[in-house]
Amino acid sequence: MPNRITVTVVGGGIIGCAVAYELGRRGADVCVLERRDVGQGATQASAGILAPFIEADHAGPLRQLGSRSLELYSRFVSDVVADSGAVVPYERCGTLEAAMDASSLARLERAARALSETGLECRLLNAAEALIQEPHLGPSVIGALHVPSHGFVAASALTTALREAAMRHGVSFLAPCAVTRLTSTGSRMSAETNQGPRHSDVVVLAAGSWTEGLEFGQKPSLPVRPVRGQLLQLRWPTGSRLKQVVWSTGCYVVPWPDGTTLVGATVEDVGFDEGATVSGVMSLLDAAREVLPATEHAGFEAVRVGLRPGTADDLPVIGTRRSAPRLVYATGHYRNGVLLAPVTAQLVGDLVLEAAPGPLLEGVSPDRFASAPDARAGETAAAGWAGSDPARIRVARQEKKR
Ligand code: GLY
């Protein structure tokens, strides 16, 4: 096909694979370069929760992107399944966000009011109603917010399926392949790799926590930094699967169709350390036991660790800089890479193939950091993430306010 646009995607996590699939099925000539194997970074440690009305606790770009992506999700999964032939566990079973003290309950009441005003179906439950909705809840739960449209997807299965589906549309994958440098030569981009250079019309930078250092001198460099998340995989007591995702101040718990239950996740500012820790595991188990006492009887299967790509304002970075129109960012998705994969793929597809930057890109442009005093803007925010907690651990969304 003449004039087929060539695209190099740097990074094979769920974002890189979703973007590659979208570009491939819309006719681009795409190659994905991944330093490990697809989905082996933050993606494999994700519980795959699709809950924009919890993660984005106020109206703004994250809420807009998250709710749009949730709308796209069912179609996205069914397209990927049809194109790959893979099985991808995906359920819209809802979330139950539990309150265990008066201030959390007051926050949920405010959230319920604000969400209802937008027309979202949700229900604030008292303790007795919450127990009917989820019989496993412990006695310390005094109320809960039920959002039936939320759900979860198996992030690793989806990412592997995205690779298969993308390959059916002609996308190639080079893995392991380490990109050492990106350069721009007028109308072409080059990626230098440990397997030689690769030239293309456009590069999509979807390298997550490993974004820094690949921006060929763009200033300020993007303040993307790793935020460790530890996630537990438990074997839930037989015959007593949770009815939905349960979320509390200290953890979230996701029921898998196969009887496995995921408990996540720590939020830790420890650099590029991908190791699990006793304190991380214990904090998650304590939090899960408090909201769901049956955790006590669960089997322990595994702990998974990933580095979320955090940004100074907790928003992803999608789009181009004015100074580098052939370098498209799709990174910094922090806690929301799985949720935002469909909308990110669509926005990048429209930008690269139609030169049509959608309005949703406005709040997440890489140029928003241009006025930062220097490239250390992200470090300032990260110091706040670690806070004064001597264990340098914050769990789930403890300090979120509504
Ligand atoms: N999406 C939840 C987390 O990153 O822990």
mmCIF file of N, CA and C in Angstrom, residues 184 189 202-203 215-216 218 319-329 366-367:
data_model
loop_
_atom_site.group_PDB
_atom_site.id
_atom_site.type_symbol
_atom_site.label_atom_id
_atom_site.label_comp_id
_atom_site.label_asym_id
_atom_site.label_seq_id
_atom_site.Cartn_x
_atom_site.Cartn_y
_atom_site.Cartn_z
ATOM 1 N N SER A 184 15.211 12.860 15.887
ATOM 2 C CA SER A 184 14.332 13.352 14.837
ATOM 3 C C SER A 184 15.199 13.956 13.743
ATOM 4 N N MET A 189 11.560 9.940 12.133
ATOM 5 C CA MET A 189 11.998 9.677 13.500
ATOM 6 C C MET A 189 12.869 8.429 13.468
ATOM 7 N N VAL A 202 6.515 8.305 12.556
ATOM 8 C CA VAL A 202 6.056 8.741 13.883
ATOM 9 C C VAL A 202 6.565 7.752 14.926
ATOM 10 N N VAL A 203 6.881 8.248 16.110
ATOM 11 C CA VAL A 203 7.134 7.369 17.260
ATOM 12 C C VAL A 203 6.048 7.632 18.302
ATOM 13 N N GLU A 215 13.561 11.243 25.331
ATOM 14 C CA GLU A 215 12.867 12.366 24.697
ATOM 15 C C GLU A 215 13.742 13.252 23.832
ATOM 16 N N PHE A 216 14.852 12.781 23.394
ATOM 17 C CA PHE A 216 15.816 13.498 22.555
ATOM 18 C C PHE A 216 15.882 15.001 22.834
ATOM 19 N N GLN A 218 14.097 17.087 24.609
ATOM 20 C CA GLN A 218 12.949 17.966 24.841
ATOM 21 C C GLN A 218 13.040 18.538 26.255
ATOM 22 N N GLY A 319 -0.533 12.922 23.540
ATOM 23 C CA GLY A 319 -0.484 13.965 22.514
ATOM 24 C C GLY A 319 0.946 14.320 22.163
ATOM 25 N N THR A 320 1.105 15.453 21.478
ATOM 26 C CA THR A 320 2.438 15.870 21.017
ATOM 27 C C THR A 320 2.818 17.204 21.646
ATOM 28 N N ARG A 321 4.133 17.455 21.678
ATOM 29 C CA ARG A 321 4.608 18.790 22.043
ATOM 30 C C ARG A 321 4.655 19.624 20.769
ATOM 31 N N ARG A 322 4.493 20.931 20.932
ATOM 32 C CA ARG A 322 4.602 21.800 19.755
ATOM 33 C C ARG A 322 5.970 21.643 19.100
ATOM 34 N N SER A 323 6.985 21.387 19.922
ATOM 35 C CA SER A 323 8.360 21.318 19.416
ATOM 36 C C SER A 323 8.686 19.966 18.769
ATOM 37 N N ALA A 324 7.829 18.973 18.877
ATOM 38 C CA ALA A 324 8.161 17.642 18.348
ATOM 39 C C ALA A 324 6.900 16.937 17.868
ATOM 40 N N PRO A 325 6.360 17.378 16.723
ATOM 41 C CA PRO A 325 5.057 16.860 16.296
ATOM 42 C C PRO A 325 5.062 15.384 15.884
ATOM 43 N N ARG A 326 6.232 14.799 15.663
ATOM 44 C CA ARG A 326 6.268 13.381 15.264
ATOM 45 C C ARG A 326 6.511 12.439 16.442
ATOM 46 N N LEU A 327 6.597 12.997 17.619
ATOM 47 C CA LEU A 327 6.735 12.187 18.831
ATOM 48 C C LEU A 327 5.418 12.280 19.590
ATOM 49 N N VAL A 328 4.695 11.171 19.616
ATOM 50 C CA VAL A 328 3.372 11.168 20.255
ATOM 51 C C VAL A 328 3.497 10.481 21.615
ATOM 52 N N TYR A 329 3.120 11.179 22.654
ATOM 53 C CA TYR A 329 3.196 10.612 23.999
ATOM 54 C C TYR A 329 1.917 9.830 24.314
ATOM 55 N N PRO A 366 1.417 17.011 26.714
ATOM 56 C CA PRO A 366 2.759 17.103 27.298
ATOM 57 C C PRO A 366 3.203 18.545 27.498
ATOM 58 N N ASP A 367 2.649 19.476 26.727
ATOM 59 C CA ASP A 367 3.057 20.877 26.860
ATOM 60 C C ASP A 367 2.594 21.503 28.175
#
